[in-house]
């Protein structure tokens, strides 16, 4: 599952590239992110302790404690009187002194708020698979569209430390509107450190739909990281679930083999049905036929997959990175 630390690392790599400096390693980012979160927790705990200590210093509240103590003593003396006649009416139990209620407000850290309040990138609808040699050859042993005798063994085989992945860059307007700025990924399992670095930079600088990201844009950026898993050949192009699966299709058109993919959150964000999603994917891949004829396209095959994403905005990275610099860890680029 993708994490906020993965997003921080992508920002670290992009910023370092633009600033012509070395970047912190993924391992280092993850460690420092944990320490930063603990620091935020300790700050909240300290504030709570100070609030309680201040109440203990309040003379009125101390007087209230004294009253409670005296009432408790009186109650204890009465209850311990063994010679009290049985016919005597029980003493009225003293009412508890009502003290001001104390509440501790725990504001979410900017990073956690970011993760929970920022929706999966709507602009991922334009997610584009980088067509390199390793992923575009239909004859490859890892091809997702080889539905012959290997169809019961969906690929790729993902190790615990390797994932197919996508990195998305969006710009965020003053009103919070997202606009796609770059998105490229791979279905070939990647070691996370090198994979996130390579595709963070590729999505930022080499997505041919956009000009390369400039340093002046950093403060308006947000990134969305998606790690993919559970690849399964579909029995037919609509054999998948909205909101759960991403979809990759392949088909033949005018003698050429074409293909495209949408990440799991795209169809729901766009409000598409499954059929509309497939047609949109076919258009994206380069199909120019009539909409009602999409089912007649030659050799149309699909693979569904799942993916868990995480979001990170520039201000979250900036706050974390400023803290890293303050504690003197900013120049330690190794593990």
GROMACS .gro file of C-alpha atoms in nm:
model
  335
    1UNK     CA    1   0.000   0.000   0.000
    2UNK     CA    2   0.128   0.344  -0.089
    3UNK     CA    3   0.205   0.576   0.203
    4UNK     CA    4   0.252   0.946   0.267
    5UNK     CA    5   0.625   0.878   0.299
    6UNK     CA    6   0.625   0.760  -0.063
    7UNK     CA    7   0.474   1.093  -0.164
    8UNK     CA    8   0.729   1.284   0.044
    9UNK     CA    9   1.005   1.089  -0.128
   10UNK     CA   10   0.873   1.182  -0.473
   11UNK     CA   11   0.867   1.549  -0.374
   12UNK     CA   12   1.219   1.511  -0.231
   13UNK     CA   13   1.346   1.360  -0.556
   14UNK     CA   14   1.177   1.623  -0.775
   15UNK     CA   15   1.290   1.915  -0.559
   16UNK     CA   16   1.647   1.783  -0.543
   17UNK     CA   17   1.656   1.744  -0.921
   18UNK     CA   18   1.541   2.103  -0.976
   19UNK     CA   19   1.778   2.237  -0.708
   20UNK     CA   20   2.076   2.035  -0.838
   21UNK     CA   21   2.139   1.861  -0.505
   22UNK     CA   22   2.143   1.507  -0.369
   23UNK     CA   23   1.816   1.372  -0.237
   24UNK     CA   24   1.748   1.180   0.082
   25UNK     CA   25   1.703   0.806   0.034
   26UNK     CA   26   1.360   0.645   0.064
   27UNK     CA   27   1.473   0.464   0.378
   28UNK     CA   28   1.586   0.793   0.531
   29UNK     CA   29   1.262   0.969   0.436
   30UNK     CA   30   1.054   0.693   0.595
   31UNK     CA   31   1.258   0.706   0.916
   32UNK     CA   32   1.241   1.085   0.940
   33UNK     CA   33   0.869   1.085   0.865
   34UNK     CA   34   0.809   0.855   1.162
   35UNK     CA   35   1.020   1.079   1.384
   36UNK     CA   36   0.833   1.386   1.261
   37UNK     CA   37   0.499   1.226   1.346
   38UNK     CA   38   0.623   1.133   1.693
   39UNK     CA   39   0.738   1.490   1.741
   40UNK     CA   40   0.391   1.615   1.648
   41UNK     CA   41   0.237   1.369   1.896
   42UNK     CA   42   0.473   1.478   2.174
   43UNK     CA   43   0.386   1.843   2.108
   44UNK     CA   44   0.015   1.771   2.152
   45UNK     CA   45   0.081   1.570   2.467
   46UNK     CA   46   0.292   1.851   2.609
   47UNK     CA   47   0.020   2.105   2.540
   48UNK     CA   48  -0.233   1.884   2.716
   49UNK     CA   49  -0.005   1.850   3.020
   50UNK     CA   50   0.041   2.227   3.040
   51UNK     CA   51  -0.335   2.279   3.024
   52UNK     CA   52  -0.389   2.040   3.313
   53UNK     CA   53  -0.109   2.196   3.518
   54UNK     CA   54  -0.264   2.538   3.468
   55UNK     CA   55  -0.593   2.413   3.606
   56UNK     CA   56  -0.419   2.276   3.912
   57UNK     CA   57  -0.277   2.624   3.980
   58UNK     CA   58  -0.621   2.787   3.971
   59UNK     CA   59  -0.712   2.899   4.331
   60UNK     CA   60  -1.083   2.853   4.271
   61UNK     CA   61  -1.035   2.497   4.150
   62UNK     CA   62  -0.801   2.424   4.443
   63UNK     CA   63  -1.072   2.553   4.679
   64UNK     CA   64  -1.314   2.319   4.508
   65UNK     CA   65  -1.076   2.029   4.573
   66UNK     CA   66  -1.061   2.126   4.941
   67UNK     CA   67  -1.442   2.124   4.964
   68UNK     CA   68  -1.453   1.783   4.799
   69UNK     CA   69  -1.193   1.656   5.048
   70UNK     CA   70  -1.390   1.785   5.347
   71UNK     CA   71  -1.713   1.634   5.218
   72UNK     CA   72  -1.541   1.302   5.163
   73UNK     CA   73  -1.404   1.308   5.520
   74UNK     CA   74  -1.750   1.377   5.664
   75UNK     CA   75  -1.894   1.094   5.458
   76UNK     CA   76  -1.624   0.854   5.571
   77UNK     CA   77  -1.682   0.941   5.940
   78UNK     CA   78  -2.055   0.878   5.909
   79UNK     CA   79  -2.023   0.549   5.728
   80UNK     CA   80  -1.773   0.419   5.985
   81UNK     CA   81  -2.000   0.488   6.289
   82UNK     CA   82  -2.081   0.132   6.407
   83UNK     CA   83  -2.311   0.252   6.686
   84UNK     CA   84  -2.550   0.445   6.462
   85UNK     CA   85  -2.911   0.329   6.541
   86UNK     CA   86  -3.070   0.125   6.266
   87UNK     CA   87  -3.375   0.349   6.278
   88UNK     CA   88  -3.174   0.659   6.205
   89UNK     CA   89  -3.228   0.802   5.858
   90UNK     CA   90  -2.921   0.772   5.639
   91UNK     CA   91  -2.724   1.090   5.593
   92UNK     CA   92  -2.773   1.255   5.260
   93UNK     CA   93  -2.490   1.178   5.023
   94UNK     CA   94  -2.305   1.500   4.938
   95UNK     CA   95  -2.356   1.609   4.581
   96UNK     CA   96  -2.044   1.608   4.366
   97UNK     CA   97  -1.892   1.947   4.308
   98UNK     CA   98  -1.934   2.043   3.948
   99UNK     CA   99  -1.598   2.150   3.805
  100UNK     CA  100  -1.546   2.305   3.466
  101UNK     CA  101  -1.514   2.039   3.200
  102UNK     CA  102  -1.170   1.996   3.048
  103UNK     CA  103  -1.134   1.902   2.685
  104UNK     CA  104  -0.819   1.849   2.483
  105UNK     CA  105  -0.834   1.940   2.120
  106UNK     CA  106  -0.611   1.727   1.908
  107UNK     CA  107  -0.574   1.890   1.572
  108UNK     CA  108  -0.468   1.647   1.300
  109UNK     CA  109  -0.117   1.691   1.176
  110UNK     CA  110  -0.091   1.856   0.835
  111UNK     CA  111   0.038   1.534   0.688
  112UNK     CA  112  -0.244   1.314   0.814
  113UNK     CA  113  -0.502   1.573   0.716
  114UNK     CA  114  -0.356   1.582   0.380
  115UNK     CA  115  -0.381   1.214   0.341
  116UNK     CA  116  -0.737   1.187   0.454
  117UNK     CA  117  -0.886   1.506   0.312
  118UNK     CA  118  -0.723   1.501  -0.035
  119UNK     CA  119  -0.926   1.274  -0.270
  120UNK     CA  120  -0.756   1.041  -0.514
  121UNK     CA  121  -0.647   1.243  -0.813
  122UNK     CA  122  -0.937   1.299  -1.047
  123UNK     CA  123  -0.695   1.383  -1.318
  124UNK     CA  124  -0.560   1.032  -1.309
  125UNK     CA  125  -0.817   0.979  -1.583
  126UNK     CA  126  -0.537   1.074  -1.814
  127UNK     CA  127  -0.293   0.825  -1.663
  128UNK     CA  128  -0.061   0.701  -1.931
  129UNK     CA  129   0.145   0.386  -1.937
  130UNK     CA  130   0.502   0.446  -2.034
  131UNK     CA  131   0.553   0.234  -2.340
  132UNK     CA  132   0.902   0.102  -2.300
  133UNK     CA  133   1.043  -0.213  -2.450
  134UNK     CA  134   0.982  -0.422  -2.142
  135UNK     CA  135   0.611  -0.347  -2.118
  136UNK     CA  136   0.505  -0.304  -2.480
  137UNK     CA  137   0.625  -0.628  -2.634
  138UNK     CA  138   0.325  -0.857  -2.665
  139UNK     CA  139   0.560  -1.153  -2.696
  140UNK     CA  140   0.711  -1.085  -2.354
  141UNK     CA  141   0.675  -1.361  -2.095
  142UNK     CA  142   0.520  -1.104  -1.862
  143UNK     CA  143   0.261  -0.979  -2.111
  144UNK     CA  144  -0.080  -0.932  -1.953
  145UNK     CA  145  -0.249  -1.011  -2.280
  146UNK     CA  146  -0.117  -1.363  -2.331
  147UNK     CA  147  -0.441  -1.546  -2.252
  148UNK     CA  148  -0.333  -1.888  -2.367
  149UNK     CA  149  -0.208  -2.162  -2.140
  150UNK     CA  150  -0.077  -1.903  -1.891
  151UNK     CA  151  -0.419  -1.739  -1.842
  152UNK     CA  152  -0.463  -1.904  -1.502
  153UNK     CA  153  -0.142  -1.743  -1.378
  154UNK     CA  154  -0.197  -1.366  -1.391
  155UNK     CA  155   0.121  -1.164  -1.416
  156UNK     CA  156   0.323  -0.992  -1.292
  157UNK     CA  157   0.436  -1.194  -0.993
  158UNK     CA  158   0.486  -0.926  -0.729
  159UNK     CA  159   0.743  -0.967  -0.453
  160UNK     CA  160   0.687  -0.800  -0.118
  161UNK     CA  161   0.938  -0.527  -0.197
  162UNK     CA  162   0.850  -0.476  -0.562
  163UNK     CA  163   0.536  -0.329  -0.717
  164UNK     CA  164   0.405  -0.204  -1.049
  165UNK     CA  165   0.341   0.164  -0.981
  166UNK     CA  166   0.220   0.497  -1.113
  167UNK     CA  167   0.322   0.847  -1.008
  168UNK     CA  168   0.080   1.133  -1.076
  169UNK     CA  169   0.154   1.506  -1.048
  170UNK     CA  170  -0.136   1.751  -1.020
  171UNK     CA  171  -0.152   2.126  -0.980
  172UNK     CA  172  -0.391   2.257  -0.715
  173UNK     CA  173  -0.565   2.589  -0.777
  174UNK     CA  174  -0.644   2.841  -0.506
  175UNK     CA  175  -0.992   2.691  -0.488
  176UNK     CA  176  -0.858   2.338  -0.454
  177UNK     CA  177  -0.927   2.226  -0.811
  178UNK     CA  178  -0.693   1.958  -0.943
  179UNK     CA  179  -0.544   1.964  -1.289
  180UNK     CA  180  -0.328   1.687  -1.427
  181UNK     CA  181   0.037   1.787  -1.471
  182UNK     CA  182   0.190   1.449  -1.549
  183UNK     CA  183   0.128   1.080  -1.489
  184UNK     CA  184   0.342   0.786  -1.596
  185UNK     CA  185   0.389   0.439  -1.453
  186UNK     CA  186   0.477   0.082  -1.533
  187UNK     CA  187   0.325  -0.264  -1.496
  188UNK     CA  188   0.668  -0.416  -1.448
  189UNK     CA  189   0.737  -0.473  -1.075
  190UNK     CA  190   0.978  -0.211  -0.944
  191UNK     CA  191   1.193  -0.195  -0.633
  192UNK     CA  192   1.026   0.095  -0.454
  193UNK     CA  193   1.324   0.324  -0.407
  194UNK     CA  194   1.436   0.319  -0.768
  195UNK     CA  195   1.086   0.285  -0.911
  196UNK     CA  196   0.942   0.584  -0.726
  197UNK     CA  197   1.247   0.794  -0.813
  198UNK     CA  198   1.245   0.704  -1.182
  199UNK     CA  199   0.874   0.756  -1.236
  200UNK     CA  200   0.849   1.069  -1.020
  201UNK     CA  201   1.103   1.229  -1.252
  202UNK     CA  202   0.964   1.073  -1.569
  203UNK     CA  203   0.611   1.193  -1.489
  204UNK     CA  204   0.744   1.540  -1.408
  205UNK     CA  205   0.972   1.588  -1.707
  206UNK     CA  206   0.893   1.333  -1.979
  207UNK     CA  207   0.515   1.313  -2.008
  208UNK     CA  208   0.489   1.432  -2.366
  209UNK     CA  209   0.140   1.574  -2.310
  210UNK     CA  210   0.287   1.851  -2.095
  211UNK     CA  211   0.586   2.081  -2.071
  212UNK     CA  212   0.839   1.974  -1.806
  213UNK     CA  213   0.757   2.086  -1.453
  214UNK     CA  214   0.942   2.404  -1.354
  215UNK     CA  215   1.072   2.498  -1.010
  216UNK     CA  216   0.824   2.785  -0.990
  217UNK     CA  217   0.538   2.534  -0.995
  218UNK     CA  218   0.648   2.331  -0.693
  219UNK     CA  219   0.434   2.515  -0.438
  220UNK     CA  220   0.117   2.437  -0.635
  221UNK     CA  221   0.185   2.065  -0.678
  222UNK     CA  222   0.037   1.754  -0.524
  223UNK     CA  223   0.138   1.396  -0.597
  224UNK     CA  224  -0.060   1.074  -0.596
  225UNK     CA  225   0.123   0.741  -0.568
  226UNK     CA  226  -0.046   0.416  -0.667
  227UNK     CA  227   0.102   0.072  -0.604
  228UNK     CA  228  -0.068  -0.198  -0.813
  229UNK     CA  229  -0.143  -0.560  -0.727
  230UNK     CA  230  -0.374  -0.858  -0.798
  231UNK     CA  231  -0.372  -0.870  -1.176
  232UNK     CA  232  -0.641  -1.097  -1.325
  233UNK     CA  233  -0.740  -1.157  -1.689
  234UNK     CA  234  -1.103  -1.061  -1.747
  235UNK     CA  235  -1.349  -1.309  -1.897
  236UNK     CA  236  -1.484  -1.017  -2.103
  237UNK     CA  237  -1.418  -0.639  -2.114
  238UNK     CA  238  -1.688  -0.565  -1.852
  239UNK     CA  239  -1.568  -0.830  -1.607
  240UNK     CA  240  -1.451  -0.588  -1.336
  241UNK     CA  241  -1.594  -0.371  -1.057
  242UNK     CA  242  -1.627   0.006  -1.051
  243UNK     CA  243  -1.430   0.167  -0.771
  244UNK     CA  244  -1.232  -0.149  -0.701
  245UNK     CA  245  -1.043  -0.236  -1.016
  246UNK     CA  246  -0.819  -0.058  -1.256
  247UNK     CA  247  -0.842  -0.176  -1.617
  248UNK     CA  248  -0.588  -0.237  -1.889
  249UNK     CA  249  -0.709  -0.320  -2.239
  250UNK     CA  250  -0.547  -0.437  -2.559
  251UNK     CA  251  -0.699  -0.469  -2.907
  252UNK     CA  252  -0.620  -0.465  -3.278
  253UNK     CA  253  -0.715  -0.164  -3.491
  254UNK     CA  254  -0.611  -0.108  -3.853
  255UNK     CA  255  -0.350  -0.379  -3.821
  256UNK     CA  256  -0.191  -0.228  -3.509
  257UNK     CA  257  -0.199  -0.355  -3.152
  258UNK     CA  258  -0.316  -0.074  -2.921
  259UNK     CA  259  -0.360  -0.053  -2.546
  260UNK     CA  260  -0.428   0.180  -2.255
  261UNK     CA  261  -0.510   0.177  -1.886
  262UNK     CA  262  -0.712   0.361  -1.620
  263UNK     CA  263  -0.626   0.342  -1.251
  264UNK     CA  264  -0.890   0.212  -1.005
  265UNK     CA  265  -1.032   0.548  -0.900
  266UNK     CA  266  -1.076   0.700  -1.245
  267UNK     CA  267  -1.412   0.566  -1.359
  268UNK     CA  268  -1.591   0.657  -1.037
  269UNK     CA  269  -1.443   1.006  -1.029
  270UNK     CA  270  -1.552   1.066  -1.385
  271UNK     CA  271  -1.900   0.924  -1.324
  272UNK     CA  272  -1.866   0.664  -1.599
  273UNK     CA  273  -2.039   0.331  -1.638
  274UNK     CA  274  -1.821   0.029  -1.711
  275UNK     CA  275  -1.910   0.045  -2.080
  276UNK     CA  276  -1.828   0.416  -2.097
  277UNK     CA  277  -1.496   0.345  -1.927
  278UNK     CA  278  -1.401   0.080  -2.182
  279UNK     CA  279  -1.497   0.305  -2.473
  280UNK     CA  280  -1.299   0.594  -2.324
  281UNK     CA  281  -0.998   0.366  -2.283
  282UNK     CA  282  -1.026   0.255  -2.645
  283UNK     CA  283  -1.037   0.618  -2.759
  284UNK     CA  284  -0.738   0.693  -2.542
  285UNK     CA  285  -0.547   0.405  -2.703
  286UNK     CA  286  -0.620   0.541  -3.052
  287UNK     CA  287  -0.944   0.375  -3.164
  288UNK     CA  288  -1.143   0.592  -3.407
  289UNK     CA  289  -1.447   0.374  -3.473
  290UNK     CA  290  -1.813   0.438  -3.398
  291UNK     CA  291  -1.908   0.417  -3.033
  292UNK     CA  292  -2.181   0.157  -3.083
  293UNK     CA  293  -1.934  -0.069  -3.263
  294UNK     CA  294  -1.682  -0.103  -2.982
  295UNK     CA  295  -1.775  -0.467  -2.918
  296UNK     CA  296  -1.679  -0.560  -3.275
  297UNK     CA  297  -1.318  -0.450  -3.237
  298UNK     CA  298  -1.078  -0.732  -3.308
  299UNK     CA  299  -0.914  -0.932  -3.032
  300UNK     CA  300  -1.027  -0.701  -2.747
  301UNK     CA  301  -0.884  -0.827  -2.419
  302UNK     CA  302  -0.871  -0.682  -2.069
  303UNK     CA  303  -0.691  -0.730  -1.740
  304UNK     CA  304  -0.826  -0.597  -1.412
  305UNK     CA  305  -0.608  -0.503  -1.119
  306UNK     CA  306  -0.625  -0.333  -0.781
  307UNK     CA  307  -0.422  -0.051  -0.632
  308UNK     CA  308  -0.394   0.149  -0.312
  309UNK     CA  309  -0.296   0.514  -0.343
  310UNK     CA  310  -0.167   0.790  -0.119
  311UNK     CA  311  -0.169   1.168  -0.165
  312UNK     CA  312   0.084   1.428  -0.060
  313UNK     CA  313   0.081   1.803  -0.114
  314UNK     CA  314   0.372   2.043  -0.137
  315UNK     CA  315   0.295   2.218   0.192
  316UNK     CA  316   0.311   1.887   0.378
  317UNK     CA  317   0.651   1.810   0.224
  318UNK     CA  318   0.774   2.165   0.291
  319UNK     CA  319   0.680   2.152   0.659
  320UNK     CA  320   0.845   1.813   0.701
  321UNK     CA  321   1.157   1.918   0.506
  322UNK     CA  322   1.200   2.239   0.708
  323UNK     CA  323   1.191   2.029   1.026
  324UNK     CA  324   1.448   1.789   0.877
  325UNK     CA  325   1.679   2.082   0.807
  326UNK     CA  326   1.631   2.225   1.158
  327UNK     CA  327   1.744   1.904   1.323
  328UNK     CA  328   2.048   1.884   1.098
  329UNK     CA  329   1.942   1.579   0.894
  330UNK     CA  330   1.891   1.753   0.561
  331UNK     CA  331   2.236   1.682   0.423
  332UNK     CA  332   2.253   1.316   0.522
  333UNK     CA  333   2.154   1.149   0.199
  334UNK     CA  334   2.250   0.791   0.281
  335UNK     CA  335   2.060   0.526   0.469
   0.00000   0.00000   0.00000
